[in-house]
Amino acid sequence: DIQMTQSPSSLSASVGDRVTITCRASQGISNSLAWFQQKPGKAPKSLIYAASSLQSGVPSRFSGSGSGTDFTLTISSLQPEDFATYYCQQYNSYPITFGQGTRLEIK
Amino acid sequence: EVQLVESGGGLVQPGGSLRLSCEASGFIFSDHYMDWVRQAPGKGLEWVGRTRRKANSYTTEYAASVKGRFTISRDDSKNSLYLQMNSLKTEDTAVYYCARVKSGFYYFDYWGQGTLVTVSS
């Protein structure tokens, strides 16, 4: 199985900050990587697919990059509604696997 | 508008069975692979399995943790996805989400709101 490791596990930041979350795959996955946002008690929401493509309707302050084993999710200017937990996911091979999550909290 | 609505969750004893449903609307259900993903209380996301579409013979994939106990099926005439769960264990306690797989890209573009399954005596 491909292990997905996110860092950091938690992060405190302020409105307006630029934030970067990293996801590393235990083996190469090309660009078969997605990012999701989840708020407490809610379903995950798709943000990014194919490592860097923005899901329709997602604000442009979200961006993704990377290929192979190392990927990043960047939020260019944090908004109050962005405080949530973020997950990466590889869909290159079965079983599909997720990172452990990064909790983004208000400083 | 794409909508996925899960139902069928509840309390079940260890060793018991439960069938979850996911009713889809707002898109051509038969065109898409569909998946189940679960989330244990306070934990991260875990992929459960996938059903492909008719053109791919409705073939399925499963996580090792549920293979042989869970069965994913679909009824395209009813725009519905199912998860039959047998021999349930306490560690199967989770919110179960259905998710649509984006055609040609194979990632989850839409998720349902989830249904809670609690396995406890």
mmCIF file of C-alpha atoms in Angstrom:
data_model
loop_
_atom_site.group_PDB
_atom_site.id
_atom_site.type_symbol
_atom_site.label_atom_id
_atom_site.label_comp_id
_atom_site.label_asym_id
_atom_site.label_seq_id
_atom_site.Cartn_x
_atom_site.Cartn_y
_atom_site.Cartn_z
ATOM 1 C CA ASP A 1 0.000 0.000 0.000
ATOM 2 C CA ILE A 2 1.100 3.574 -0.639
ATOM 3 C CA GLN A 3 1.512 5.545 2.590
ATOM 4 C CA MET A 4 0.636 9.237 2.509
ATOM 5 C CA THR A 5 2.312 11.416 5.143
ATOM 6 C CA GLN A 6 1.180 14.979 5.740
ATOM 7 C CA SER A 7 3.067 17.659 7.594
ATOM 8 C CA PRO A 8 2.469 19.376 9.815
ATOM 9 C CA SER A 9 -0.274 17.477 11.657
ATOM 10 C CA SER A 10 -1.574 20.767 13.002
ATOM 11 C CA LEU A 11 -0.933 24.392 12.257
ATOM 12 C CA SER A 12 -1.926 27.705 13.822
ATOM 13 C CA ALA A 13 -2.200 30.712 11.549
ATOM 14 C CA SER A 14 -3.891 34.091 11.264
ATOM 15 C CA VAL A 15 -6.325 35.517 8.744
ATOM 16 C CA GLY A 16 -4.308 36.815 5.792
ATOM 17 C CA ASP A 17 -1.389 34.421 6.306
ATOM 18 C CA ARG A 18 0.070 32.284 3.537
ATOM 19 C CA VAL A 19 -0.016 28.616 4.531
ATOM 20 C CA THR A 20 1.596 25.550 2.994
ATOM 21 C CA ILE A 21 0.790 21.916 3.797
ATOM 22 C CA THR A 22 3.013 19.115 2.549
ATOM 23 C CA CYS A 23 2.080 15.579 1.534
ATOM 24 C CA ARG A 24 4.621 12.866 0.788
ATOM 25 C CA ALA A 25 3.865 9.521 -0.864
ATOM 26 C CA SER A 26 5.855 6.398 0.021
ATOM 27 C CA GLN A 27 6.308 5.717 -3.692
ATOM 28 C CA GLY A 28 5.772 7.634 -6.900
ATOM 29 C CA ILE A 29 2.172 8.405 -7.800
ATOM 30 C CA SER A 30 2.720 10.657 -10.835
ATOM 31 C CA ASN A 31 0.189 13.484 -10.372
ATOM 32 C CA SER A 32 -2.664 11.303 -9.067
ATOM 33 C CA LEU A 33 -3.178 13.378 -5.953
ATOM 34 C CA ALA A 34 -6.196 15.194 -4.570
ATOM 35 C CA TRP A 35 -6.730 17.566 -1.646
ATOM 36 C CA PHE A 36 -9.891 17.806 0.451
ATOM 37 C CA GLN A 37 -11.145 20.208 3.109
ATOM 38 C CA GLN A 38 -13.305 18.997 5.974
ATOM 39 C CA LYS A 39 -15.063 21.059 8.615
ATOM 40 C CA PRO A 40 -16.348 19.521 11.869
ATOM 41 C CA GLY A 41 -19.464 17.419 11.354
ATOM 42 C CA LYS A 42 -19.412 17.928 7.590
ATOM 43 C CA ALA A 43 -18.474 15.839 4.581
ATOM 44 C CA PRO A 44 -15.122 16.409 2.894
ATOM 45 C CA LYS A 45 -15.066 18.890 0.030
ATOM 46 C CA SER A 46 -12.893 18.513 -3.033
ATOM 47 C CA LEU A 47 -10.340 21.303 -3.568
ATOM 48 C CA ILE A 48 -7.608 20.095 -5.910
ATOM 49 C CA TYR A 49 -7.203 17.142 -8.268
ATOM 50 C CA ALA A 50 -4.383 15.944 -10.517
ATOM 51 C CA ALA A 51 -2.035 17.621 -8.000
ATOM 52 C CA SER A 52 -2.596 21.147 -9.291
ATOM 53 C CA SER A 53 -6.040 21.455 -10.923
ATOM 54 C CA LEU A 54 -8.616 23.504 -9.043
ATOM 55 C CA GLN A 55 -12.027 21.907 -8.542
ATOM 56 C CA SER A 56 -14.827 24.005 -10.022
ATOM 57 C CA GLY A 57 -16.077 26.634 -7.576
ATOM 58 C CA VAL A 58 -13.008 26.567 -5.311
ATOM 59 C CA PRO A 59 -11.447 29.989 -4.659
ATOM 60 C CA SER A 60 -8.214 30.759 -6.477
ATOM 61 C CA ARG A 61 -6.357 31.359 -3.193
ATOM 62 C CA PHE A 62 -6.042 27.553 -3.067
ATOM 63 C CA SER A 63 -3.316 26.009 -5.194
ATOM 64 C CA GLY A 64 -1.521 22.698 -5.429
ATOM 65 C CA SER A 65 1.801 21.580 -6.809
ATOM 66 C CA GLY A 66 4.071 18.576 -7.028
ATOM 67 C CA SER A 67 4.561 15.322 -8.839
ATOM 68 C CA GLY A 68 5.996 11.925 -8.046
ATOM 69 C CA THR A 69 6.259 11.728 -4.254
ATOM 70 C CA ASP A 70 6.177 15.315 -2.945
ATOM 71 C CA PHE A 71 3.170 17.599 -3.049
ATOM 72 C CA THR A 72 2.009 20.842 -1.498
ATOM 73 C CA LEU A 73 -1.269 22.627 -0.876
ATOM 74 C CA THR A 74 -0.952 26.397 -0.514
ATOM 75 C CA ILE A 75 -3.539 28.882 0.696
ATOM 76 C CA SER A 76 -2.290 32.284 -0.385
ATOM 77 C CA SER A 77 -4.268 34.448 2.056
ATOM 78 C CA LEU A 78 -6.195 32.661 4.780
ATOM 79 C CA GLN A 79 -9.852 33.531 5.185
ATOM 80 C CA PRO A 80 -11.959 32.781 8.292
ATOM 81 C CA GLU A 81 -13.813 30.002 6.451
ATOM 82 C CA ASP A 82 -10.543 28.190 5.653
ATOM 83 C CA PHE A 83 -9.959 26.968 9.201
ATOM 84 C CA ALA A 84 -10.595 23.235 8.841
ATOM 85 C CA THR A 85 -8.817 19.908 8.451
ATOM 86 C CA TYR A 86 -7.119 19.156 5.143
ATOM 87 C CA TYR A 87 -6.431 15.705 3.685
ATOM 88 C CA CYS A 88 -4.370 14.571 0.741
ATOM 89 C CA GLN A 89 -5.321 11.402 -1.139
ATOM 90 C CA GLN A 90 -3.577 9.294 -3.751
ATOM 91 C CA TYR A 91 -5.640 7.605 -6.449
ATOM 92 C CA ASN A 92 -2.778 6.195 -8.501
ATOM 93 C CA SER A 93 -3.239 2.631 -7.278
ATOM 94 C CA TYR A 94 -5.401 0.470 -5.035
ATOM 95 C CA PRO A 95 -5.996 0.696 -2.202
ATOM 96 C CA ILE A 96 -6.735 4.401 -2.418
ATOM 97 C CA THR A 97 -5.105 6.018 0.607
ATOM 98 C CA PHE A 98 -5.363 9.293 2.500
ATOM 99 C CA GLY A 99 -2.937 11.307 4.551
ATOM 100 C CA GLN A 100 -3.625 11.537 8.270
ATOM 101 C CA GLY A 101 -4.888 15.108 7.993
ATOM 102 C CA THR A 102 -3.630 18.581 8.877
ATOM 103 C CA ARG A 103 -5.710 20.621 11.304
ATOM 104 C CA LEU A 104 -5.543 24.331 10.533
ATOM 105 C CA GLU A 105 -6.460 26.436 13.552
ATOM 106 C CA ILE A 106 -6.846 30.136 14.205
ATOM 107 C CA LYS A 107 -3.901 31.715 16.011
ATOM 108 C CA GLU B 1 -27.096 20.110 -8.726
ATOM 109 C CA VAL B 2 -25.257 16.921 -7.801
ATOM 110 C CA GLN B 3 -26.685 15.336 -4.656
ATOM 111 C CA LEU B 4 -25.724 12.164 -2.823
ATOM 112 C CA VAL B 5 -27.866 11.112 0.118
ATOM 113 C CA GLU B 6 -26.858 8.188 2.310
ATOM 114 C CA SER B 7 -29.221 6.253 4.539
ATOM 115 C CA GLY B 8 -29.420 3.022 6.497
ATOM 116 C CA GLY B 9 -27.004 3.717 9.316
ATOM 117 C CA GLY B 10 -27.727 2.791 12.906
ATOM 118 C CA LEU B 11 -26.735 0.672 15.878
ATOM 119 C CA VAL B 12 -25.873 -2.982 15.245
ATOM 120 C CA GLN B 13 -24.327 -5.675 17.395
ATOM 121 C CA PRO B 14 -20.930 -7.185 16.615
ATOM 122 C CA GLY B 15 -21.343 -9.976 14.086
ATOM 123 C CA GLY B 16 -24.465 -8.381 12.670
ATOM 124 C CA SER B 17 -25.289 -7.003 9.241
ATOM 125 C CA LEU B 18 -26.408 -3.674 7.830
ATOM 126 C CA ARG B 19 -27.118 -2.322 4.358
ATOM 127 C CA LEU B 20 -26.373 1.271 3.500
ATOM 128 C CA SER B 21 -27.867 3.099 0.533
ATOM 129 C CA CYS B 22 -26.791 6.187 -1.364
ATOM 130 C CA GLU B 23 -29.330 7.860 -3.624
ATOM 131 C CA ALA B 24 -27.894 10.045 -6.364
ATOM 132 C CA SER B 25 -29.459 12.902 -8.306
ATOM 133 C CA GLY B 26 -28.429 15.764 -10.537
ATOM 134 C CA PHE B 27 -26.164 13.749 -12.835
ATOM 135 C CA ILE B 28 -26.120 10.620 -15.005
ATOM 136 C CA PHE B 29 -25.429 8.070 -12.288
ATOM 137 C CA SER B 30 -24.700 5.204 -14.689
ATOM 138 C CA ASP B 31 -21.759 7.096 -16.201
ATOM 139 C CA HIS B 32 -19.743 7.171 -12.985
ATOM 140 C CA TYR B 33 -17.690 4.905 -10.778
ATOM 141 C CA MET B 34 -18.890 5.245 -7.187
ATOM 142 C CA ASP B 35 -17.015 4.736 -3.931
ATOM 143 C CA TRP B 36 -17.577 4.361 -0.214
ATOM 144 C CA VAL B 37 -15.280 6.079 2.292
ATOM 145 C CA ARG B 38 -15.559 5.928 6.074
ATOM 146 C CA GLN B 39 -14.372 7.946 9.031
ATOM 147 C CA ALA B 40 -14.178 6.536 12.542
ATOM 148 C CA PRO B 41 -15.056 9.014 15.323
ATOM 149 C CA GLY B 42 -12.270 11.571 15.689
ATOM 150 C CA LYS B 43 -10.129 9.821 13.054
ATOM 151 C CA GLY B 44 -9.111 10.320 9.453
ATOM 152 C CA LEU B 45 -10.614 9.142 6.193
ATOM 153 C CA GLU B 46 -10.416 5.495 5.101
ATOM 154 C CA TRP B 47 -11.347 4.265 1.630
ATOM 155 C CA VAL B 48 -13.723 1.289 1.732
ATOM 156 C CA GLY B 49 -14.243 0.340 -1.883
ATOM 157 C CA ARG B 50 -15.399 1.089 -5.414
ATOM 158 C CA THR B 51 -17.872 -0.080 -8.011
ATOM 159 C CA ARG B 52 -17.214 0.635 -11.635
ATOM 160 C CA ARG B 53 -19.936 1.266 -14.217
ATOM 161 C CA LYS B 54 -21.709 -1.128 -16.596
ATOM 162 C CA ALA B 55 -19.156 -0.517 -19.360
ATOM 163 C CA ASN B 56 -16.550 -1.921 -16.944
ATOM 164 C CA SER B 57 -18.764 -4.880 -15.988
ATOM 165 C CA TYR B 58 -19.608 -3.382 -12.593
ATOM 166 C CA THR B 59 -16.315 -4.680 -11.239
ATOM 167 C CA THR B 60 -15.396 -3.811 -7.670
ATOM 168 C CA GLU B 61 -12.369 -3.060 -5.506
ATOM 169 C CA TYR B 62 -12.146 -3.259 -1.714
ATOM 170 C CA ALA B 63 -9.875 -2.270 1.118
ATOM 171 C CA ALA B 64 -8.213 -5.238 2.800
ATOM 172 C CA SER B 65 -9.957 -4.382 6.087
ATOM 173 C CA VAL B 66 -13.409 -5.078 4.613
ATOM 174 C CA LYS B 67 -12.756 -7.548 1.802
ATOM 175 C CA GLY B 68 -14.871 -10.661 2.185
ATOM 176 C CA ARG B 69 -17.250 -8.953 4.627
ATOM 177 C CA PHE B 70 -18.543 -5.940 2.674
ATOM 178 C CA THR B 71 -20.137 -5.927 -0.786
ATOM 179 C CA ILE B 72 -20.676 -2.864 -2.958
ATOM 180 C CA SER B 73 -23.436 -2.920 -5.559
ATOM 181 C CA ARG B 74 -25.476 -0.472 -7.580
ATOM 182 C CA ASP B 75 -28.827 -0.208 -9.309
ATOM 183 C CA ASP B 76 -28.523 2.265 -12.162
ATOM 184 C CA SER B 77 -32.296 2.159 -12.760
ATOM 185 C CA LYS B 78 -32.769 3.572 -9.253
ATOM 186 C CA ASN B 79 -29.701 5.853 -9.274
ATOM 187 C CA SER B 80 -28.595 4.075 -6.141
ATOM 188 C CA LEU B 81 -25.411 2.716 -4.613
ATOM 189 C CA TYR B 82 -25.365 0.135 -1.845
ATOM 190 C CA LEU B 83 -22.970 -1.168 0.794
ATOM 191 C CA GLN B 84 -23.864 -4.524 2.323
ATOM 192 C CA MET B 85 -21.908 -4.956 5.539
ATOM 193 C CA ASN B 86 -21.724 -8.403 7.158
ATOM 194 C CA SER B 87 -19.805 -9.791 10.134
ATOM 195 C CA LEU B 88 -19.530 -6.298 11.543
ATOM 196 C CA LYS B 89 -16.816 -5.508 14.078
ATOM 197 C CA THR B 90 -16.572 -2.720 16.630
ATOM 198 C CA GLU B 91 -13.802 -1.192 14.513
ATOM 199 C CA ASP B 92 -16.293 -0.711 11.661
ATOM 200 C CA THR B 93 -17.950 2.041 13.711
ATOM 201 C CA ALA B 94 -17.734 5.135 11.527
ATOM 202 C CA VAL B 95 -19.539 7.678 9.414
ATOM 203 C CA TYR B 96 -19.878 6.165 5.948
ATOM 204 C CA TYR B 97 -19.784 8.492 2.949
ATOM 205 C CA CYS B 98 -20.578 7.724 -0.663
ATOM 206 C CA ALA B 99 -18.532 9.636 -3.187
ATOM 207 C CA ARG B 100 -18.762 10.184 -6.927
ATOM 208 C CA VAL B 101 -15.663 9.482 -8.983
ATOM 209 C CA LYS B 102 -14.962 12.096 -11.635
ATOM 210 C CA SER B 103 -15.021 10.421 -15.047
ATOM 211 C CA GLY B 104 -11.610 10.287 -16.659
ATOM 212 C CA PHE B 105 -9.823 11.654 -13.602
ATOM 213 C CA TYR B 106 -10.664 9.074 -10.914
ATOM 214 C CA TYR B 107 -10.770 11.405 -7.932
ATOM 215 C CA PHE B 108 -13.779 12.134 -5.688
ATOM 216 C CA ASP B 109 -15.515 15.283 -6.863
ATOM 217 C CA TYR B 110 -18.728 15.036 -4.800
ATOM 218 C CA TRP B 111 -19.491 13.492 -1.417
ATOM 219 C CA GLY B 112 -22.693 12.677 0.417
ATOM 220 C CA GLN B 113 -23.370 13.948 3.931
ATOM 221 C CA GLY B 114 -22.646 10.569 5.519
ATOM 222 C CA THR B 115 -24.511 8.066 7.672
ATOM 223 C CA LEU B 116 -23.321 6.852 11.075
ATOM 224 C CA VAL B 117 -22.865 3.150 11.747
ATOM 225 C CA THR B 118 -22.263 2.127 15.358
ATOM 226 C CA VAL B 119 -21.216 -1.443 16.099
ATOM 227 C CA SER B 120 -21.632 -2.139 19.791
ATOM 228 C CA SER B 121 -23.149 -4.669 22.152
#
